[in-house]
Amino acid sequence: MAVKTHHFEPLIFVFLTILTLGVASLFDVKQTRLQLRNVDLFADLKDRKPRQKRILNSSPKLITKLVSNPAVAEFDTLPILDSTGIDYPNLLGDSSSGLSSYFAALNNLKVKGEKVRIAYFGDSSIEGDLITQNLRRMLQNLYGGKGVGFVPITSVTAGFRISIRHKFSENWTTRSLVDLNYKGNNAGITGHAFYPSIDTLKIDTTNFTALQSTVYYGAVNRERLNKFYNIKLFYGPSSDTKNKVHLISKGQVKTVPITGAEPVNELLLNKGIPTSNFALRFESKSMQNIYGVSLESDSGIFVDNFALRGNSGLPLTRIKREVFQSFQAKLKYNLVILHYGLNVLSSTSEDYEWYKSGMLRVIDHIKSSFPGTAILLVGICDKSTKVDGEMVTEPNLDLLLKVQYEVAKRKNIAFWNLYEAMGGYNSMVNWVESDTSLANKDYTHFNYRGSERVARLLQNWLNNNFDTYNKHHVQ
């Protein structure tokens, strides 16, 4: 009896699949309700002309400004691409709500030695201290200061952050604003809440047990970051005198109760005695929120990184105003930077009015929480997607950037157009594919080199406007 074979069935299946995809490529699914991208089965086989510079309603004035920008010209490895006509000029705002208060603080720092502090809020584009570590270094080289600033208790990016060595035990309970079921109650300035384990046994402070939640911070061998000077702990309210923190440094143990009735309480654990590493162990008899530490010198300028992966910026309104205000009373921020957009942009969305309404509320919340503090909104960077087999700027990026500009203009805060600063249309492709790559292969996130360049572009823009401010306001 002959055995029936099925040798040709896989070939038939492959043929039918190719035929189906080929037919699908004839239709424009973008004109339907389906949330799909067009299929072009043969996109990579077609003869394509080299990528052309694209100009859509670009003003010659804008393009000239980009090419002559000294902040861009100092990096000669990447050519400046043409703009898509997104002519949203950088804004400074008026004297009360723009950058004037920040510039005035810089002048006071130079004359009186007062501290200046920047809160830099953002999404995954700044996590691991990217961008902020370079901005901090540049500013501290100009105005002084030693220390990395505020560091949370735990972090998903502690393993690749190079501005501090950061480790922690696994028995911390961490909540985040981007958690689906977390309403933000008790979230601190980082957007997180950290709870140590509750001890049920008596603790021998000379023989710590695994029951205690621990966090370790180590200095790195980099200028201005190789020693810790002042160590400040920030935590939520508690009246339980049995809750304690043990500071372990240089072989010695210092034990201090952590109590207080304020929304945010501050405890100075070390004052001016340099140390290269330390650990904190928490003896908790009741639940208490621990926010993090600040590592800083007595004077200078400091940039605090508040990155939250997956954050659109809108959840900031869920951090209670009294918590923000309590942090502000202790840390005294002179400038708040908001850097979002990557988690908002979508190839399938052409309506960002919902985001505009949300960000207007965010700015109001920040203004009331940090009264008199300068606010800078950073526009979204270039981001690429594949269209017809080629990586190009996201088609709807201009719509989101327009909304961000309108928010800044309406609320009279400062605005910096990062998209234009990095080169405009398809600049992310250029940053990824250049001989010295400045961004990752996801065509979305900057690498270490790219982050340094972004920080340099921002600092040069701030410096130029600081010079302009001094010409008009300083006698």
PDB file of C-alpha atoms in Angstrom, residues 50-55 79-82 425:
ATOM      1  CA  PRO A  50      19.162  57.796  -1.449  1.00  0.00           C
ATOM      2  CA  ARG A  51      17.306  59.464   1.401  1.00  0.00           C
ATOM      3  CA  GLN A  52      16.505  63.045   0.448  1.00  0.00           C
ATOM      4  CA  LYS A  53      16.456  66.030   2.750  1.00  0.00           C
ATOM      5  CA  ARG A  54      12.838  67.031   3.155  1.00  0.00           C
ATOM      6  CA  ILE A  55      11.613  70.610   3.467  1.00  0.00           C
ATOM      7  CA  PRO A  79      25.381  67.244   9.194  1.00  0.00           C
ATOM      8  CA  ILE A  80      22.381  69.401   9.965  1.00  0.00           C
ATOM      9  CA  LEU A  81      19.264  68.062   8.261  1.00  0.00           C
ATOM     10  CA  ASP A  82      16.540  70.248   6.863  1.00  0.00           C
ATOM     11  CA  TYR A 425      13.617  65.816  10.158  1.00  0.00           C
TER      12      TYR A 425
END
